[in-house]
Short mmCIF file of C-alpha atoms and ligand atoms in Angstrom, two decimals:
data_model
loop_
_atom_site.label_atom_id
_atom_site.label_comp_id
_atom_site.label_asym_id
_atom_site.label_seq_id
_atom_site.Cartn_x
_atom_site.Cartn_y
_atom_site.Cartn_z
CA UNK K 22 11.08 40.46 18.34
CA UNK K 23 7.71 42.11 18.77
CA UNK K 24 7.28 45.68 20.36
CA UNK K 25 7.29 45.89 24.53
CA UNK K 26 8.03 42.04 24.79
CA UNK K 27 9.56 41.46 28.37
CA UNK K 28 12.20 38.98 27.34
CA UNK K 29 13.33 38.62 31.36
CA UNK K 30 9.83 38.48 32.22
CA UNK K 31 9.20 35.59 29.48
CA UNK K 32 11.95 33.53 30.59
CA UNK K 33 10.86 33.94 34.06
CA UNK K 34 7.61 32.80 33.67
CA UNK K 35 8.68 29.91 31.42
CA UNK K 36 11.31 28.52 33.95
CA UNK K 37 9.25 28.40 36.84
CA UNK K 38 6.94 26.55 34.96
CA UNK K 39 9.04 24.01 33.21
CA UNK K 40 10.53 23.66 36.84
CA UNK K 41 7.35 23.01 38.56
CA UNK K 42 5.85 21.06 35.72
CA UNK K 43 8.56 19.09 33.65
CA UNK K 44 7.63 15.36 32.89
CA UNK K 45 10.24 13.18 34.82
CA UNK K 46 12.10 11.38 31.73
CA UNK K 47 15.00 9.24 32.02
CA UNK K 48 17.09 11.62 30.20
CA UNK K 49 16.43 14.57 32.04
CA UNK K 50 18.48 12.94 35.14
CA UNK K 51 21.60 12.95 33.27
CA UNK K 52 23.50 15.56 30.98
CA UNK K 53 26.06 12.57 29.41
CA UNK K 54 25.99 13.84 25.88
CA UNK K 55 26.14 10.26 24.69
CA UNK K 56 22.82 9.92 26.60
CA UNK K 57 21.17 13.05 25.29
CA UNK K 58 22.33 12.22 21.73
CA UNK K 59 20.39 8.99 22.09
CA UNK K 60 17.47 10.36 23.66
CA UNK K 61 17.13 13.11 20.91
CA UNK K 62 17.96 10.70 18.15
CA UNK K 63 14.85 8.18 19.38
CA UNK K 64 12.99 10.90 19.59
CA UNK K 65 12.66 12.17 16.16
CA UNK K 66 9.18 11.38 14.40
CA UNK K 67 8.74 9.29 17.61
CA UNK K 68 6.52 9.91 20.87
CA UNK K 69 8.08 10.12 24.33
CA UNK K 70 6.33 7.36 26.08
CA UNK K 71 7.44 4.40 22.82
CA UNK K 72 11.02 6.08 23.39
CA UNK K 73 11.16 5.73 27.24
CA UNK K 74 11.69 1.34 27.09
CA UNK K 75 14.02 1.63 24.18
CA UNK K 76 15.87 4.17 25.68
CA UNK K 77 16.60 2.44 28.87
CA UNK K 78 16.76 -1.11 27.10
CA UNK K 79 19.70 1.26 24.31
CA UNK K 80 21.45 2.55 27.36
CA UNK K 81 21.79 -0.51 29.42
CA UNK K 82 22.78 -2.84 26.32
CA UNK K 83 25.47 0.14 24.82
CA UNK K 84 26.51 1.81 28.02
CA UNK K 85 29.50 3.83 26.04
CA UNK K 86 29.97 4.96 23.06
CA UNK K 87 32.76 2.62 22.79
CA UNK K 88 30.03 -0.19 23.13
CA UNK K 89 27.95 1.00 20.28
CA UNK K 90 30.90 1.94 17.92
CA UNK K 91 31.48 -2.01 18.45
CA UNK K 92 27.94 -2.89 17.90
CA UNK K 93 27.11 -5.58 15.60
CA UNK K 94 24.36 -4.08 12.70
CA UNK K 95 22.19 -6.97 12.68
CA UNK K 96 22.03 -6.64 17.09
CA UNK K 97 21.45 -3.03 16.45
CA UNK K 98 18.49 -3.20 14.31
CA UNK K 99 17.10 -5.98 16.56
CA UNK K 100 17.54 -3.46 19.15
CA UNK K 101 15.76 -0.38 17.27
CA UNK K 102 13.66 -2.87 16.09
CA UNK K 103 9.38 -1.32 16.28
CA UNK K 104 11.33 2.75 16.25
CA UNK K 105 11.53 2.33 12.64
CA UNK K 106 13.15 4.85 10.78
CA UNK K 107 16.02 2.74 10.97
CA UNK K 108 19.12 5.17 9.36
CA UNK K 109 18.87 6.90 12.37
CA UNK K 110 20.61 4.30 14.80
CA UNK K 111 23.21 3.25 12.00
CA UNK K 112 24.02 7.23 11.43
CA UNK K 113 24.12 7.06 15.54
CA UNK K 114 26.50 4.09 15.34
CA UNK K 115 28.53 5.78 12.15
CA UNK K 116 28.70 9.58 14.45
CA UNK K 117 30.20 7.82 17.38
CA UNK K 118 32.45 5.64 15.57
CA UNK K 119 33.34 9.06 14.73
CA UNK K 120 33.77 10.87 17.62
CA UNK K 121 36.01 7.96 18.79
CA UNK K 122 38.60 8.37 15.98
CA UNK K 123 38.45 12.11 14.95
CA UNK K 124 37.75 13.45 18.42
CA UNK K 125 39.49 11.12 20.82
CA UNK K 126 36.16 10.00 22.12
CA UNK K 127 34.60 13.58 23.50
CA UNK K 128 31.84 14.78 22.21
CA UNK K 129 32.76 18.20 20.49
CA UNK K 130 31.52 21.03 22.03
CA UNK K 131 31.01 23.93 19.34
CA UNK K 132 28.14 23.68 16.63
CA UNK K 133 30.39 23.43 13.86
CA UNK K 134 32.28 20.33 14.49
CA UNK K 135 29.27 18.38 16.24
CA UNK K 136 27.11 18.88 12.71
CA UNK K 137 29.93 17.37 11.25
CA UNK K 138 29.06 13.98 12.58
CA UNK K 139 26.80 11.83 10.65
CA UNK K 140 23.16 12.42 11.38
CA UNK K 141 23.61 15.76 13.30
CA UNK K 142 21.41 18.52 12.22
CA UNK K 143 20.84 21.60 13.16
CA UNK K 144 18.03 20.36 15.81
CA UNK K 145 20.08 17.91 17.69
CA UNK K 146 23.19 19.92 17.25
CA UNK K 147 21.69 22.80 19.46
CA UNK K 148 19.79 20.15 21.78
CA UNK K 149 23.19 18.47 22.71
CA UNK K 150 25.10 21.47 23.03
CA UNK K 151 22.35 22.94 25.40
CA UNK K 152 21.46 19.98 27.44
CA UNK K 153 24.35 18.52 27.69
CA UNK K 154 27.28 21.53 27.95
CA UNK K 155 24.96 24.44 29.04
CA UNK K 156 25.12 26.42 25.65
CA UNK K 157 23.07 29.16 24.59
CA UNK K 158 22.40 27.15 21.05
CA UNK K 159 19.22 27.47 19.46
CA UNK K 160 17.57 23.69 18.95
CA UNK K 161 14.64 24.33 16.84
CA UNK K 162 11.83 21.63 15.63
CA UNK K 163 8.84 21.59 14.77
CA UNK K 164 7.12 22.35 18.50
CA UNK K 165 9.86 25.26 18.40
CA UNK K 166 8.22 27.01 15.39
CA UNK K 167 5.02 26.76 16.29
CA UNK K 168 4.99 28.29 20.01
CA UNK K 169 7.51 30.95 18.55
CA UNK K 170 5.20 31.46 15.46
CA UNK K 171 2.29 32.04 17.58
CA UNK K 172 4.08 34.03 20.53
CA UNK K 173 5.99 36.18 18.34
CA UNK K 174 3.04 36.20 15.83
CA UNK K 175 6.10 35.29 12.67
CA UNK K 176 3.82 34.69 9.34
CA UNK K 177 7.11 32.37 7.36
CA UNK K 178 6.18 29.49 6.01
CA UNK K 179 7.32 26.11 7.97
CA UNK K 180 7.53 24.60 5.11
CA UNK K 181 10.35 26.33 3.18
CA UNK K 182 13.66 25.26 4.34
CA UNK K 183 14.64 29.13 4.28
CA UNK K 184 11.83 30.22 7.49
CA UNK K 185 13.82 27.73 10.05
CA UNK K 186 16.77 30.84 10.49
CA UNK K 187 13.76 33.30 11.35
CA UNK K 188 13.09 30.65 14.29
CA UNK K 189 16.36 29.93 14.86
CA UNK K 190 17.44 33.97 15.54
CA UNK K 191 13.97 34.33 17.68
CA UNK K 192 15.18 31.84 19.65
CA UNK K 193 18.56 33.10 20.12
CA UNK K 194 17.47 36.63 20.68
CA UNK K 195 15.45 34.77 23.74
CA UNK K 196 17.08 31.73 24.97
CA UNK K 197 18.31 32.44 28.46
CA UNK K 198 21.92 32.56 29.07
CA UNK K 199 21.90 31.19 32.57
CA UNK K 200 20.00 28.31 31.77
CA UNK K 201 20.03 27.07 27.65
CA UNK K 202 19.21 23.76 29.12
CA UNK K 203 15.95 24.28 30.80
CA UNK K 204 15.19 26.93 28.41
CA UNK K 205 15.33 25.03 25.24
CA UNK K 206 13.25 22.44 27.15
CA UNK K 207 10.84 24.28 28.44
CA UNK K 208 10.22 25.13 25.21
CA UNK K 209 9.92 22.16 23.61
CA UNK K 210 7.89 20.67 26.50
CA UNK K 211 5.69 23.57 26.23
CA UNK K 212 4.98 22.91 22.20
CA UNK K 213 4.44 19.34 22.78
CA UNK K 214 2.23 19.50 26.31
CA UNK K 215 0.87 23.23 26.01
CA UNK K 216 0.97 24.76 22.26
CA UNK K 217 -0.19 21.63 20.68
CA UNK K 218 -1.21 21.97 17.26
CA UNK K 219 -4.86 21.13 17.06
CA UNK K 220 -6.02 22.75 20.55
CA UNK K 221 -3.66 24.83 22.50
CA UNK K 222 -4.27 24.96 26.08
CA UNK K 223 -3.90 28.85 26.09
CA UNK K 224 -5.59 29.49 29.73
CA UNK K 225 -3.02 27.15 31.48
CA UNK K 226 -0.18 28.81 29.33
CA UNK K 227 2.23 29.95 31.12
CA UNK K 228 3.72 32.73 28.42
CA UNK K 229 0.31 33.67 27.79
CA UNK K 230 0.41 37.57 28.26
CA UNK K 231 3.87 37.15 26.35
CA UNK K 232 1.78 35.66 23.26
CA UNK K 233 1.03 37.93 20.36
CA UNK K 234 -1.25 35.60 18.58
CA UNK K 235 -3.42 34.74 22.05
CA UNK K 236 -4.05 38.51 22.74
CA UNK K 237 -6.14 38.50 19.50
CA UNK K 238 -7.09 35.10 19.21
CA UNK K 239 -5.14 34.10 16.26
CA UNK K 240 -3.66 31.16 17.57
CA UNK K 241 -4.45 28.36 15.00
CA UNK K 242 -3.47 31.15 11.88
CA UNK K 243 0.17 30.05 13.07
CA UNK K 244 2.22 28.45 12.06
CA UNK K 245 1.68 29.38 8.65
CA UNK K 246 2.27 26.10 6.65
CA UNK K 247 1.47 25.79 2.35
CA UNK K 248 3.26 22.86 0.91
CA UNK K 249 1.80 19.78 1.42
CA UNK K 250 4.07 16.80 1.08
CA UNK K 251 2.76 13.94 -1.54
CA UNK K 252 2.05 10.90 0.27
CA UNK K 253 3.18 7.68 -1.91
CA UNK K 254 0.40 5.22 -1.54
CA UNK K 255 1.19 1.46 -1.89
CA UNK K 256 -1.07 -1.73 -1.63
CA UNK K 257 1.53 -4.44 -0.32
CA UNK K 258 0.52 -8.11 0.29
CA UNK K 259 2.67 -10.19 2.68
CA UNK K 260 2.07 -13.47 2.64
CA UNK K 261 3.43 -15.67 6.13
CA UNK K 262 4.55 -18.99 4.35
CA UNK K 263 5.01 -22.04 6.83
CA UNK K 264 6.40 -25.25 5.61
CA UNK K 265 5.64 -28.95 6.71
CA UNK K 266 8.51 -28.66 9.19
CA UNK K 267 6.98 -25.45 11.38
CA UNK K 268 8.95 -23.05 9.56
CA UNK K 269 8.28 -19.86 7.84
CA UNK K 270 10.11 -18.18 4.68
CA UNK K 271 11.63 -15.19 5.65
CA UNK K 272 13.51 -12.08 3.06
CA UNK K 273 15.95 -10.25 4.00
CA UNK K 274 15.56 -6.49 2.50
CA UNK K 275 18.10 -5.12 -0.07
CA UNK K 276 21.34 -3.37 2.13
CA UNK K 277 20.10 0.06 0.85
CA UNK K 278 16.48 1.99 0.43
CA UNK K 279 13.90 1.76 2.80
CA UNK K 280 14.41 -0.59 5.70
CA UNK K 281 17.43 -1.72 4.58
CA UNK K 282 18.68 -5.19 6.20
CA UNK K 283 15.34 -5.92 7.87
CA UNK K 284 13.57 -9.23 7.59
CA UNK K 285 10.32 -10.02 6.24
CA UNK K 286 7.63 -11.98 4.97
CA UNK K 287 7.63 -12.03 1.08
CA UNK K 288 5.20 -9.50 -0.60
CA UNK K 289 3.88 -8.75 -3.42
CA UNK K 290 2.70 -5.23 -4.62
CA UNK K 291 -0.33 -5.18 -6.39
CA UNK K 292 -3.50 -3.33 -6.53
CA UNK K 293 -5.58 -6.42 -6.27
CA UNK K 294 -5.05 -8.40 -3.35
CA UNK K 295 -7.83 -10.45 -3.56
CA UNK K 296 -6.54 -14.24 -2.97
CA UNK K 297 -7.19 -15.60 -6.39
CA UNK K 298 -5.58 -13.23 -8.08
CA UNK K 299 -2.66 -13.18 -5.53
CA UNK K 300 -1.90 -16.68 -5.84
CA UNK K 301 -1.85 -16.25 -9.64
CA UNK K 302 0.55 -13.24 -9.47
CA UNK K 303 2.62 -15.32 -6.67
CA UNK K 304 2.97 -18.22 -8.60
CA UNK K 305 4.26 -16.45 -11.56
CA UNK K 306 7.38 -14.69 -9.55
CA UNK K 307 8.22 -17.47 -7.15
CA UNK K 308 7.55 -20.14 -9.18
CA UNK K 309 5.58 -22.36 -6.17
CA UNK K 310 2.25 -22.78 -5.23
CA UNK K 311 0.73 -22.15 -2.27
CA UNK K 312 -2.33 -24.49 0.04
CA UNK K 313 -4.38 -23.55 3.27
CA UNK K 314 -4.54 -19.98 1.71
CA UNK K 315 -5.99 -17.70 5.09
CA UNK K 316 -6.81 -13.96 4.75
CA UNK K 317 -5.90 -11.45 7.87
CA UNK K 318 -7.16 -8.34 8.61
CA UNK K 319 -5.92 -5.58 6.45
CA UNK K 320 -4.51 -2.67 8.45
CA UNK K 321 -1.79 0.54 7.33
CA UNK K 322 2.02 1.39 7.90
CA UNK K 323 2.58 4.90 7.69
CA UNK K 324 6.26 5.96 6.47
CA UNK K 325 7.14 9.59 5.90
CA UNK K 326 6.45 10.31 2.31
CA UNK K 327 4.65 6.15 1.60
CA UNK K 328 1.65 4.83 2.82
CA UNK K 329 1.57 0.67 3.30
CA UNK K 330 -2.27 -0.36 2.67
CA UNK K 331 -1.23 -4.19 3.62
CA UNK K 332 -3.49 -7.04 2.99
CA UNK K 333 -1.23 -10.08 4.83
CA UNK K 334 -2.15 -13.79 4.20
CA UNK K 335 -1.11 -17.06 6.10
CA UNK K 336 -0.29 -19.87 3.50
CA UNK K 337 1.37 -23.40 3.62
CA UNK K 338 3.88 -24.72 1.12
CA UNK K 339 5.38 -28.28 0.63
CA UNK K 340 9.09 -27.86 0.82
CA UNK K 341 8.91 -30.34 -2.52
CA UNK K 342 7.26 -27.65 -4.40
CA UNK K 343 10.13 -24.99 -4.25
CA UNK K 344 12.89 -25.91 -6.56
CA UNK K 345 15.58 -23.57 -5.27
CA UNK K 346 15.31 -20.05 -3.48
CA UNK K 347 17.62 -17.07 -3.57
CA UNK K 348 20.03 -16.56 -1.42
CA UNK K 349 18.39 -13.36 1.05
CA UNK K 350 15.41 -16.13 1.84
CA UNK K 351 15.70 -18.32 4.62
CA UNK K 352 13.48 -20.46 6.21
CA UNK K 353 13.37 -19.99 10.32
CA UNK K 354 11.32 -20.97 12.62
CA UNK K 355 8.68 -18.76 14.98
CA UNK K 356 11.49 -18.28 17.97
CA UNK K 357 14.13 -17.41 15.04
CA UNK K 358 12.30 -14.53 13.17
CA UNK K 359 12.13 -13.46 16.64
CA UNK K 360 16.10 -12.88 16.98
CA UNK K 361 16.17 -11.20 13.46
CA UNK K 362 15.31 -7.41 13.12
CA UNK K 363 11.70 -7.17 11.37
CA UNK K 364 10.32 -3.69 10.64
CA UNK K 365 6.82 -3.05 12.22
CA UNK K 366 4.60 -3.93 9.70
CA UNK K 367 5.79 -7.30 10.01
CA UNK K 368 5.37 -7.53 13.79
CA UNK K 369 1.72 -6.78 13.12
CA UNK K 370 1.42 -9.39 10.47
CA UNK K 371 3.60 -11.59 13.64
CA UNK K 372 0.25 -10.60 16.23
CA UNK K 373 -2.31 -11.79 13.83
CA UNK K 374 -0.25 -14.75 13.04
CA UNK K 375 0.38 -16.12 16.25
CA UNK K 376 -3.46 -15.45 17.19
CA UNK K 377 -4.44 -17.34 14.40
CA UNK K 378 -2.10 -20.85 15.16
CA UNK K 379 -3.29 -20.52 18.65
CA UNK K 380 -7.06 -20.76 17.37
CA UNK K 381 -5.65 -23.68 15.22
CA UNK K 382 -4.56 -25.73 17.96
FE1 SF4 T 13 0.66 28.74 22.49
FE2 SF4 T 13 -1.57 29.70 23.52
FE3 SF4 T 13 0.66 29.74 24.93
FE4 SF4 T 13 0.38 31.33 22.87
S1 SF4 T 13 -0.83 31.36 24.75
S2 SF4 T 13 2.17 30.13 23.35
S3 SF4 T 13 -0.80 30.05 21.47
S4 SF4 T 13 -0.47 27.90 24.24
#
């Protein structure tokens, strides 16, 4: 901790404002750890206003853990369906199927046993524990590390695995021990309203005179970050196939990898997406041709570590042309592909889509 900091001070200050300021979320009105697990699960690599609907739509359609351990996988991915980062509600399902049979259906309460369940880190370990049982357990993320790197001025690197246990023991040598809850939210309402990472808002801070880095104007040196993380980048052509009967051909995605189990449109990945070339290199794996050949506009998917650059099509096929199909395609119709879980890139191939057969008719 730096020299002279005023630790009772700091918490002060911070809890009156988180108090007086806190956004009104749906779960900060309860402290079921079920609930908070949810809430901290959807909100991993996701923003709090997308989580709010799925939240309330999760809660109300899996009221008990009970409910979700019986949850069928295709309804749950329909269900997460637009979060994406979809082994995050079957690790949910997986931990509470486990908390059910190993600890008679209560969630544990000490740090040890609740990482044991599946898709518990150290994060949403502490955040549970906090919220939800009043702990003093550090929950540190990346808002965390960067209001503590710049308050406490702490020059490790975010990027090695190794810096997160200076962050974690700054937090524990400050988290307040009548209130972990509000404390460890303060915080991380603070890094994600306050201590952004572009443009802090120091003047309306409300730890500023506890802040090493704002007394001398060092705020964006922190937190120190070196390793970038290669981004994978992929040109992926999905092509919307409808036959003479209204339907359109739909693949389901291998049961591991990268959206696992989700439906969508054939693709092809190729660095020329042009459509002459496509509908040679389309030809050649399906075996089919393809008429009416339309173009849509070409947009991105960001994943974590992949980049989707996707140029999606709109075709027609005669159901004469296609001698047989393997078994994870299916032609459905428009409502159907609605009941199956489709990752997002397909629900923006879905907008164009729909836009376009309404200009058709
Ligand atoms: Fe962040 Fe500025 Fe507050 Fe320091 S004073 S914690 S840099 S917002």
């Amino acid at each position: 901790m730096r020299p002279n900091f005023d630790n009772n001070q700091f918490q002060v200050d911070l809890l009156t404002w988180y108090h007086r300021e806190k956004r009104d979320l749906p779960w900060r009105r309860t402290s079921n750890p079920y609930y908070i697990w949810v809430s901290e699960i959807m909100l991993q690599q996701t923003r709090v206003d997308t989580v709010i609907p799925y939240y309330e739509k999760f809660i109300a359609t899996y009221p008990t853990m009970e409910a979700l351990a019986n949850a069928e996988e295709e309804e749950l991915l329909k269900i997460w369906e637009g979060l994406g980062y979809y082994s995050r509600v079957r690790n949910l399902q997986a931990g509470v199927q486990e908390v059910i049979r190993t600890f008679k259906g209560e969630v544990p309460r000490t740090r040890k046993e609740i990482s044991s369940l599946k898709g518990i880190g150290p994060y949403t370990a502490g955040a549970i524990l906090s919220i939800a049982f009043g702990l003093p357990e550090h929950a540190v993320d990346g808002n965390v590390m960067r209001v503590y790197a710049r308050m406490l001025e702490i020059d490790a690197d975010i990027s090695q695995a190794k810096s997160k246990k200076i962050f974690e023991e700054g937090v524990m040598e400050t988290i307040s021990h009548d209130d972990p809850s509000s404390f460890n939210q303060a915080i991380m309402e603070l890094g994600a309203t306050v201590c952004t990472p572009k443009k802090p808002t120091c003047l309306l801070c409300p730890v500023q005179q506890h802040c090493g880095s704002f007394e001398k104007g060092t705020q964006l040196n922190y937190p120190v970050k070196t390793k970038k993380i290669k981004v994978k980048q992929e040109t992926i052509v999905p092509i919307a196939i409808q036959n003479e009967q209204g339907q359109f051909l739909m693949r389901k995605r291998p049961a591991k990898g990268l959206l696992s189990n989700m439906w969508e449109f054939p693709y092809l990945t190729t660095d020329d997406p042009a459509k002459t070339s496509m509908l040679q290199t389309f030809k050649k794996i399906y075996g089919f041709s393809l008429s009416n050949v339309q173009t849509l506009s070409p947009y991105k998917h960001v994943f974590s570590h992949l980049v989707w650059t996707i140029h999606p099509y709109y075709a027609n096929v005669s159901l004469s042309e296609i001698q047989e199909l393997k078994e994870e395609y299916r032609f459905v119709s428009r409502e159907e592909i609605q009941e199956l879980p489709t990752a997002v890139p397909v629900l923006a191939h879905l907008e164009q889509l729909d836009q376009q057969i309404k200009r058709e008719q």
